[in-house]
mmCIF file of C-alpha atoms in Angstrom:
data_model
loop_
_atom_site.group_PDB
_atom_site.id
_atom_site.type_symbol
_atom_site.label_atom_id
_atom_site.label_comp_id
_atom_site.label_asym_id
_atom_site.label_seq_id
_atom_site.Cartn_x
_atom_site.Cartn_y
_atom_site.Cartn_z
ATOM 1 C CA UNK R 57 0.000 0.000 0.000
ATOM 2 C CA UNK R 58 1.118 3.547 -0.709
ATOM 3 C CA UNK R 59 -0.487 6.990 -0.556
ATOM 4 C CA UNK R 60 -1.378 10.187 -2.398
ATOM 5 C CA UNK R 61 -0.484 13.148 -0.212
ATOM 6 C CA UNK R 62 -1.001 16.003 -2.694
ATOM 7 C CA UNK R 63 -3.303 16.195 -5.704
ATOM 8 C CA UNK R 64 -3.383 19.510 -7.581
ATOM 9 C CA UNK R 65 -5.542 20.184 -10.651
ATOM 10 C CA UNK R 66 -4.589 23.144 -12.844
ATOM 11 C CA UNK R 67 -7.120 23.856 -15.569
ATOM 12 C CA UNK R 68 -6.393 26.130 -18.513
ATOM 13 C CA UNK R 69 -7.082 29.864 -18.031
ATOM 14 C CA UNK R 70 -10.001 29.871 -20.489
ATOM 15 C CA UNK R 71 -13.138 27.731 -20.720
ATOM 16 C CA UNK R 72 -15.025 27.208 -23.976
ATOM 17 C CA UNK R 73 -18.694 26.350 -24.282
ATOM 18 C CA UNK R 74 -18.883 23.286 -26.550
ATOM 19 C CA UNK R 75 -21.891 24.388 -28.598
ATOM 20 C CA UNK R 76 -20.983 28.089 -28.794
ATOM 21 C CA UNK R 77 -17.249 27.675 -29.511
ATOM 22 C CA UNK R 78 -17.364 24.601 -31.705
ATOM 23 C CA UNK R 79 -14.994 25.970 -34.341
ATOM 24 C CA UNK R 80 -12.153 26.496 -31.829
ATOM 25 C CA UNK R 81 -12.644 22.882 -30.723
ATOM 26 C CA UNK R 82 -12.335 21.516 -34.287
ATOM 27 C CA UNK R 83 -16.064 20.705 -34.435
ATOM 28 C CA UNK R 84 -18.933 21.489 -36.750
ATOM 29 C CA UNK R 85 -22.088 22.983 -35.256
ATOM 30 C CA UNK R 86 -23.969 19.707 -35.677
ATOM 31 C CA UNK R 87 -21.243 17.536 -34.138
ATOM 32 C CA UNK R 88 -20.946 19.974 -31.220
ATOM 33 C CA UNK R 89 -24.637 19.385 -30.462
ATOM 34 C CA UNK R 90 -24.066 15.625 -30.499
ATOM 35 C CA UNK R 91 -21.129 15.895 -28.103
ATOM 36 C CA UNK R 92 -23.110 18.200 -25.830
ATOM 37 C CA UNK R 93 -26.580 16.636 -25.843
ATOM 38 C CA UNK R 94 -25.719 12.949 -26.317
ATOM 39 C CA UNK R 95 -22.242 12.510 -24.854
ATOM 40 C CA UNK R 96 -22.583 15.042 -22.018
ATOM 41 C CA UNK R 97 -19.787 17.562 -22.705
ATOM 42 C CA UNK R 98 -20.652 21.159 -21.727
ATOM 43 C CA UNK R 99 -17.382 23.051 -21.175
ATOM 44 C CA UNK R 100 -13.758 22.493 -22.148
ATOM 45 C CA UNK R 101 -10.744 24.094 -20.384
ATOM 46 C CA UNK R 102 -8.756 25.660 -23.194
ATOM 47 C CA UNK R 103 -5.279 26.980 -23.999
ATOM 48 C CA UNK R 104 -4.771 28.966 -27.184
ATOM 49 C CA UNK R 105 -1.332 28.641 -28.789
ATOM 50 C CA UNK R 106 0.548 28.421 -25.511
ATOM 51 C CA UNK R 107 4.001 26.777 -25.755
ATOM 52 C CA UNK R 108 4.078 23.468 -23.911
ATOM 53 C CA UNK R 109 6.981 24.630 -21.722
ATOM 54 C CA UNK R 110 4.830 27.498 -20.426
ATOM 55 C CA UNK R 111 1.920 25.123 -19.919
ATOM 56 C CA UNK R 112 3.915 22.791 -17.660
ATOM 57 C CA UNK R 113 5.855 25.580 -15.934
ATOM 58 C CA UNK R 114 2.628 27.300 -14.881
ATOM 59 C CA UNK R 115 1.235 24.121 -13.334
ATOM 60 C CA UNK R 116 4.504 23.146 -11.667
ATOM 61 C CA UNK R 117 4.926 26.650 -10.250
ATOM 62 C CA UNK R 118 1.456 26.475 -8.683
ATOM 63 C CA UNK R 119 2.338 23.105 -7.152
ATOM 64 C CA UNK R 120 5.669 24.381 -5.817
ATOM 65 C CA UNK R 121 4.136 27.570 -4.399
ATOM 66 C CA UNK R 122 1.501 25.603 -2.496
ATOM 67 C CA UNK R 123 4.167 23.221 -1.169
ATOM 68 C CA UNK R 124 5.872 26.095 0.694
ATOM 69 C CA UNK R 125 9.201 24.310 0.715
ATOM 70 C CA UNK R 126 8.060 21.458 2.938
ATOM 71 C CA UNK R 127 8.332 18.656 0.381
ATOM 72 C CA UNK R 128 10.833 15.832 0.900
ATOM 73 C CA UNK R 129 13.120 14.976 -1.976
ATOM 74 C CA UNK R 130 11.530 13.342 -4.997
ATOM 75 C CA UNK R 131 12.985 10.215 -6.547
ATOM 76 C CA UNK R 132 11.491 11.194 -9.899
ATOM 77 C CA UNK R 133 9.241 13.664 -11.694
ATOM 78 C CA UNK R 134 7.272 11.747 -14.313
ATOM 79 C CA UNK R 135 5.221 13.171 -17.168
ATOM 80 C CA UNK R 136 2.467 10.808 -18.353
ATOM 81 C CA UNK R 137 0.918 12.034 -21.556
ATOM 82 C CA UNK R 138 -1.068 10.891 -24.549
ATOM 83 C CA UNK R 139 -0.146 13.081 -27.495
ATOM 84 C CA UNK R 140 2.504 12.957 -30.167
ATOM 85 C CA UNK R 141 5.006 14.792 -27.955
ATOM 86 C CA UNK R 142 7.118 11.897 -26.767
ATOM 87 C CA UNK R 143 10.626 10.523 -26.462
ATOM 88 C CA UNK R 144 13.646 12.781 -26.059
ATOM 89 C CA UNK R 145 11.699 15.958 -26.876
ATOM 90 C CA UNK R 146 9.168 15.359 -24.121
ATOM 91 C CA UNK R 147 11.887 14.605 -21.605
ATOM 92 C CA UNK R 148 13.629 17.878 -22.468
ATOM 93 C CA UNK R 149 10.389 19.825 -22.121
ATOM 94 C CA UNK R 150 9.672 18.285 -18.751
ATOM 95 C CA UNK R 151 13.216 18.786 -17.485
ATOM 96 C CA UNK R 152 13.308 22.423 -18.617
ATOM 97 C CA UNK R 153 9.885 23.204 -17.167
ATOM 98 C CA UNK R 154 10.181 21.267 -13.932
ATOM 99 C CA UNK R 155 13.726 22.232 -12.978
ATOM 100 C CA UNK R 156 12.951 25.905 -13.516
ATOM 101 C CA UNK R 157 9.721 25.664 -11.514
ATOM 102 C CA UNK R 158 10.576 23.176 -8.766
ATOM 103 C CA UNK R 159 14.254 23.566 -7.930
ATOM 104 C CA UNK R 160 13.959 27.126 -6.631
ATOM 105 C CA UNK R 161 10.983 26.304 -4.388
ATOM 106 C CA UNK R 162 11.975 22.786 -3.382
ATOM 107 C CA UNK R 163 15.690 23.045 -2.794
ATOM 108 C CA UNK R 164 17.738 19.945 -2.197
ATOM 109 C CA UNK R 165 15.889 17.818 -4.722
ATOM 110 C CA UNK R 166 17.986 15.645 -7.030
ATOM 111 C CA UNK R 167 15.458 13.761 -9.072
ATOM 112 C CA UNK R 168 15.172 11.880 -12.303
ATOM 113 C CA UNK R 169 12.827 13.377 -14.882
ATOM 114 C CA UNK R 170 11.263 11.249 -17.596
ATOM 115 C CA UNK R 171 8.156 10.878 -19.737
ATOM 116 C CA UNK R 172 5.923 8.024 -20.767
ATOM 117 C CA UNK R 173 2.893 7.558 -23.000
ATOM 118 C CA UNK R 174 3.154 3.779 -23.289
ATOM 119 C CA UNK R 175 -0.454 2.961 -22.424
ATOM 120 C CA UNK R 176 -2.002 6.323 -23.302
ATOM 121 C CA UNK R 177 -4.753 7.349 -20.853
ATOM 122 C CA UNK R 178 -4.056 4.330 -18.628
ATOM 123 C CA UNK R 179 -0.342 5.207 -18.321
ATOM 124 C CA UNK R 180 -0.680 6.745 -14.800
ATOM 125 C CA UNK R 181 -2.060 3.442 -13.528
ATOM 126 C CA UNK R 182 0.878 1.630 -15.060
ATOM 127 C CA UNK R 183 3.197 4.003 -13.173
ATOM 128 C CA UNK R 184 1.263 3.499 -9.919
ATOM 129 C CA UNK R 185 1.598 -0.251 -10.371
ATOM 130 C CA UNK R 186 5.360 0.192 -10.862
ATOM 131 C CA UNK R 187 5.555 2.355 -7.713
ATOM 132 C CA UNK R 188 3.539 -0.244 -5.802
ATOM 133 C CA UNK R 189 6.078 -2.951 -6.687
ATOM 134 C CA UNK R 190 9.251 -0.926 -6.057
ATOM 135 C CA UNK R 191 9.601 -0.186 -2.364
ATOM 136 C CA UNK R 192 12.940 1.578 -2.911
ATOM 137 C CA UNK R 193 11.024 4.558 -4.358
ATOM 138 C CA UNK R 194 9.656 6.841 -1.642
ATOM 139 C CA UNK R 195 8.270 9.923 -3.390
ATOM 140 C CA UNK R 196 7.306 10.551 -7.015
ATOM 141 C CA UNK R 197 5.668 13.590 -8.562
ATOM 142 C CA UNK R 198 3.353 12.416 -11.331
ATOM 143 C CA UNK R 199 2.364 15.032 -13.925
ATOM 144 C CA UNK R 200 -0.444 14.340 -16.407
ATOM 145 C CA UNK R 201 -1.728 16.439 -19.285
ATOM 146 C CA UNK R 202 -1.394 17.555 -22.876
ATOM 147 C CA UNK R 203 -2.359 20.597 -24.855
ATOM 148 C CA UNK R 204 -4.977 19.371 -27.322
ATOM 149 C CA UNK R 205 -3.876 21.801 -30.009
ATOM 150 C CA UNK R 206 -4.833 19.697 -33.014
ATOM 151 C CA UNK R 207 -7.920 17.818 -34.138
ATOM 152 C CA UNK R 208 -6.519 14.345 -33.450
ATOM 153 C CA UNK R 209 -5.875 15.205 -29.797
ATOM 154 C CA UNK R 210 -8.986 17.320 -29.202
ATOM 155 C CA UNK R 211 -11.615 15.122 -30.875
ATOM 156 C CA UNK R 212 -11.993 11.377 -31.027
ATOM 157 C CA UNK R 213 -15.173 9.592 -32.112
ATOM 158 C CA UNK R 214 -16.627 9.524 -28.586
ATOM 159 C CA UNK R 215 -14.833 12.162 -26.476
ATOM 160 C CA UNK R 216 -13.589 15.747 -26.330
ATOM 161 C CA UNK R 217 -10.235 16.307 -24.632
ATOM 162 C CA UNK R 218 -9.380 19.336 -22.507
ATOM 163 C CA UNK R 219 -6.257 21.296 -21.638
ATOM 164 C CA UNK R 220 -6.039 20.303 -17.981
ATOM 165 C CA UNK R 221 -2.907 19.317 -16.090
ATOM 166 C CA UNK R 222 -2.780 17.394 -12.823
ATOM 167 C CA UNK R 223 0.078 16.924 -10.343
ATOM 168 C CA UNK R 224 0.011 14.039 -7.892
ATOM 169 C CA UNK R 225 2.495 13.093 -5.208
ATOM 170 C CA UNK R 226 2.873 9.338 -4.691
ATOM 171 C CA UNK R 227 4.478 8.586 -1.333
ATOM 172 C CA UNK R 228 5.136 5.895 1.262
ATOM 173 C CA UNK R 229 4.211 8.362 4.016
ATOM 174 C CA UNK R 230 0.709 7.776 5.390
ATOM 175 C CA UNK R 231 -1.927 10.228 4.206
ATOM 176 C CA UNK R 232 -5.711 10.649 3.746
ATOM 177 C CA UNK R 233 -5.735 8.786 0.442
ATOM 178 C CA UNK R 234 -4.383 5.239 0.410
ATOM 179 C CA UNK R 235 -3.823 3.347 -2.834
ATOM 180 C CA UNK R 236 -5.080 -0.088 -1.865
ATOM 181 C CA UNK R 237 -4.660 -1.924 -5.179
ATOM 182 C CA UNK R 238 -3.790 -1.277 -8.822
ATOM 183 C CA UNK R 239 -4.348 -3.568 -11.815
ATOM 184 C CA UNK R 240 -3.680 -3.166 -15.532
ATOM 185 C CA UNK R 241 -4.641 -5.157 -18.595
ATOM 186 C CA UNK R 242 -3.472 -5.024 -22.211
ATOM 187 C CA UNK R 243 -5.275 -6.378 -25.251
ATOM 188 C CA UNK R 244 -2.867 -6.094 -28.162
ATOM 189 C CA UNK R 245 -5.388 -7.367 -30.697
ATOM 190 C CA UNK R 246 -6.852 -3.864 -30.754
ATOM 191 C CA UNK R 247 -3.710 -1.751 -31.041
ATOM 192 C CA UNK R 248 -5.578 0.806 -33.155
ATOM 193 C CA UNK R 249 -8.275 1.271 -30.530
ATOM 194 C CA UNK R 250 -11.024 3.693 -31.514
ATOM 195 C CA UNK R 251 -9.179 4.449 -34.754
ATOM 196 C CA UNK R 252 -9.607 0.955 -36.165
ATOM 197 C CA UNK R 253 -11.187 0.836 -39.584
ATOM 198 C CA UNK R 254 -14.866 -0.079 -39.326
ATOM 199 C CA UNK R 255 -14.737 -2.276 -42.425
ATOM 200 C CA UNK R 256 -12.234 -4.741 -40.996
ATOM 201 C CA UNK R 257 -14.704 -5.895 -38.279
ATOM 202 C CA UNK R 258 -12.077 -5.214 -35.612
ATOM 203 C CA UNK R 259 -13.783 -1.980 -34.555
ATOM 204 C CA UNK R 260 -17.004 -3.815 -33.761
ATOM 205 C CA UNK R 261 -15.038 -6.476 -31.914
ATOM 206 C CA UNK R 262 -13.090 -3.799 -30.041
ATOM 207 C CA UNK R 263 -16.316 -2.176 -28.849
ATOM 208 C CA UNK R 264 -17.621 -5.553 -27.669
ATOM 209 C CA UNK R 265 -14.388 -6.372 -25.852
ATOM 210 C CA UNK R 266 -14.109 -2.865 -24.355
ATOM 211 C CA UNK R 267 -16.763 -3.613 -21.748
ATOM 212 C CA UNK R 268 -15.414 -7.119 -21.176
ATOM 213 C CA UNK R 269 -11.888 -5.809 -20.601
ATOM 214 C CA UNK R 270 -13.074 -3.114 -18.203
ATOM 215 C CA UNK R 271 -15.027 -5.718 -16.230
ATOM 216 C CA UNK R 272 -11.994 -8.009 -16.216
ATOM 217 C CA UNK R 273 -9.490 -5.425 -14.931
ATOM 218 C CA UNK R 274 -11.998 -4.196 -12.324
ATOM 219 C CA UNK R 275 -12.477 -7.783 -11.132
ATOM 220 C CA UNK R 276 -8.734 -8.293 -10.815
ATOM 221 C CA UNK R 277 -8.365 -5.085 -8.805
ATOM 222 C CA UNK R 278 -11.218 -5.972 -6.455
ATOM 223 C CA UNK R 279 -9.764 -9.441 -5.884
ATOM 224 C CA UNK R 280 -6.362 -7.919 -5.154
ATOM 225 C CA UNK R 281 -7.923 -5.548 -2.613
ATOM 226 C CA UNK R 282 -10.105 -8.328 -1.168
ATOM 227 C CA UNK R 283 -13.210 -6.208 -1.702
ATOM 228 C CA UNK R 284 -16.520 -6.708 -3.468
ATOM 229 C CA UNK R 285 -18.180 -4.238 -5.809
ATOM 230 C CA UNK R 286 -20.865 -3.714 -3.143
ATOM 231 C CA UNK R 287 -18.168 -2.329 -0.835
ATOM 232 C CA UNK R 288 -17.240 0.401 -3.323
ATOM 233 C CA UNK R 289 -18.799 3.755 -2.409
ATOM 234 C CA UNK R 290 -18.113 5.588 -5.669
ATOM 235 C CA UNK R 291 -16.712 4.900 -9.135
ATOM 236 C CA UNK R 292 -14.272 7.538 -10.420
ATOM 237 C CA UNK R 293 -14.525 7.320 -14.219
ATOM 238 C CA UNK R 294 -12.248 8.193 -17.067
ATOM 239 C CA UNK R 295 -14.258 11.063 -18.517
ATOM 240 C CA UNK R 296 -14.777 9.491 -21.917
ATOM 241 C CA UNK R 297 -18.526 10.224 -22.183
ATOM 242 C CA UNK R 298 -21.832 9.609 -20.406
ATOM 243 C CA UNK R 299 -23.162 7.022 -22.867
ATOM 244 C CA UNK R 300 -20.117 4.757 -22.515
ATOM 245 C CA UNK R 301 -20.553 4.790 -18.748
ATOM 246 C CA UNK R 302 -24.210 3.849 -19.022
ATOM 247 C CA UNK R 303 -23.095 0.732 -20.906
ATOM 248 C CA UNK R 304 -20.228 0.014 -18.503
ATOM 249 C CA UNK R 305 -22.408 0.291 -15.399
ATOM 250 C CA UNK R 306 -24.871 -2.144 -16.947
ATOM 251 C CA UNK R 307 -21.998 -4.552 -17.632
ATOM 252 C CA UNK R 308 -20.578 -4.152 -14.113
ATOM 253 C CA UNK R 309 -24.003 -4.440 -12.500
ATOM 254 C CA UNK R 310 -23.964 -1.111 -10.678
ATOM 255 C CA UNK R 311 -26.136 1.993 -10.761
ATOM 256 C CA UNK R 312 -25.128 4.994 -12.876
ATOM 257 C CA UNK R 313 -25.761 7.091 -9.753
ATOM 258 C CA UNK R 314 -22.667 5.474 -8.241
ATOM 259 C CA UNK R 315 -20.456 6.997 -10.961
ATOM 260 C CA UNK R 316 -18.908 10.395 -10.209
ATOM 261 C CA UNK R 317 -19.666 11.662 -13.717
ATOM 262 C CA UNK R 318 -20.123 15.400 -13.151
ATOM 263 C CA UNK R 319 -16.648 16.318 -14.402
ATOM 264 C CA UNK R 320 -17.403 15.016 -17.891
ATOM 265 C CA UNK R 321 -19.445 18.197 -18.372
ATOM 266 C CA UNK R 322 -17.031 20.450 -16.439
ATOM 267 C CA UNK R 323 -13.634 19.284 -17.708
ATOM 268 C CA UNK R 324 -14.136 16.943 -20.624
ATOM 269 C CA UNK R 325 -11.619 14.135 -21.015
ATOM 270 C CA UNK R 326 -8.340 15.091 -19.299
ATOM 271 C CA UNK R 327 -6.314 12.251 -20.827
ATOM 272 C CA UNK R 328 -4.581 10.344 -18.003
ATOM 273 C CA UNK R 329 -5.557 13.009 -15.477
ATOM 274 C CA UNK R 330 -9.253 12.053 -15.287
ATOM 275 C CA UNK R 331 -8.711 9.733 -12.333
ATOM 276 C CA UNK R 332 -6.959 12.386 -10.241
ATOM 277 C CA UNK R 333 -9.256 15.278 -11.183
ATOM 278 C CA UNK R 334 -12.238 13.216 -10.045
ATOM 279 C CA UNK R 335 -10.415 11.890 -6.968
ATOM 280 C CA UNK R 336 -9.478 15.421 -5.889
ATOM 281 C CA UNK R 337 -12.987 16.797 -6.257
ATOM 282 C CA UNK R 338 -14.578 13.840 -4.478
ATOM 283 C CA UNK R 339 -12.060 14.108 -1.620
ATOM 284 C CA UNK R 340 -12.768 17.841 -1.254
ATOM 285 C CA UNK R 341 -16.515 17.194 -1.021
ATOM 286 C CA UNK R 342 -16.170 14.639 1.772
ATOM 287 C CA UNK R 343 -16.713 15.701 5.370
ATOM 288 C CA UNK R 344 -14.179 15.214 8.137
ATOM 289 C CA UNK R 345 -14.496 11.757 9.675
ATOM 290 C CA UNK R 346 -15.867 10.145 6.528
ATOM 291 C CA UNK R 347 -14.321 7.048 4.939
ATOM 292 C CA UNK R 348 -14.871 5.866 1.381
ATOM 293 C CA UNK R 349 -13.619 3.206 -0.994
ATOM 294 C CA UNK R 350 -13.258 4.597 -4.528
ATOM 295 C CA UNK R 351 -12.864 2.511 -7.673
ATOM 296 C CA UNK R 352 -11.100 4.413 -10.468
ATOM 297 C CA UNK R 353 -11.166 3.154 -14.046
ATOM 298 C CA UNK R 354 -9.124 4.189 -17.094
ATOM 299 C CA UNK R 355 -8.868 2.988 -20.675
ATOM 300 C CA UNK R 356 -6.317 3.921 -23.296
ATOM 301 C CA UNK R 357 -5.958 3.446 -27.022
ATOM 302 C CA UNK R 358 -3.874 0.376 -27.524
ATOM 303 C CA UNK R 359 -5.949 -1.232 -26.027
ATOM 304 C CA UNK R 360 -4.954 -0.714 -22.413
ATOM 305 C CA UNK R 361 -7.084 -0.746 -19.272
ATOM 306 C CA UNK R 362 -6.485 0.082 -15.624
ATOM 307 C CA UNK R 363 -8.315 -0.002 -12.304
ATOM 308 C CA UNK R 364 -7.280 1.431 -8.947
ATOM 309 C CA UNK R 365 -8.932 1.284 -5.536
ATOM 310 C CA UNK R 366 -8.376 4.218 -3.223
ATOM 311 C CA UNK R 367 -9.398 4.327 0.430
ATOM 312 C CA UNK R 368 -10.060 7.859 1.649
ATOM 313 C CA UNK R 369 -10.062 8.484 5.383
ATOM 314 C CA UNK R 370 -10.679 12.188 5.841
#
């Protein structure tokens, strides 16, 4: 077991109404109505032509300012992202942004900085699973987020992505939020994910297996935590869309009311940050003395799936 001791969400400085600002979001007026009325997207946090270094520096500076110099040394600062910015370039961006923003505020840190997009929107769960298994690591700062500055990143067939960054501290030091269990699952048959060609029958098969794979990885995580689905107080979704979650809840055998789905309308799909945006808001809404078991679910193009169980004791 390990813990999350800080969880900071930094949304973009502007917010666009999906139906009113469809052109800026690479949508037509008719498709904007579909995303709004059918899929449940209302607003999208939005950056306009901001360099990625400024994007990360702003978020990291907010994190460092709130830390007030009381953070212990990090073993690593990890950027989990989804977009085309990867490899050496991403590592340089993260190093430039994070060293400039963190080193002045958090002196004494000598950390490794690296990036990963291996399992797309489920990549943070892969990292948490790695942290879970490697007791030599004591503190990691996990940074999620991309700027969706092109159509491929902003719009996929079932979701609208936002410009929202999240910073999470994974630690061995006991805190309000315990990470009880993490599980991941990979189904390489569907490496193209939602972008599979519909005429090769794989897309239909992918959609059928999507629910099966979510149910499978959730089952593994519950078994690992020695919990039943009835013992879960809330499901923290990946903010893919409302309709997908109606199908998933039917498959899992739970009520849609158990899904913390409000941030689909408020934030859109925050790539790998969905889990932590929802976790942070739910934690803030809890009253002192409350305890809750939260089941978080993520799915990434690839096809990759992840489930995490958090225990909040506020």
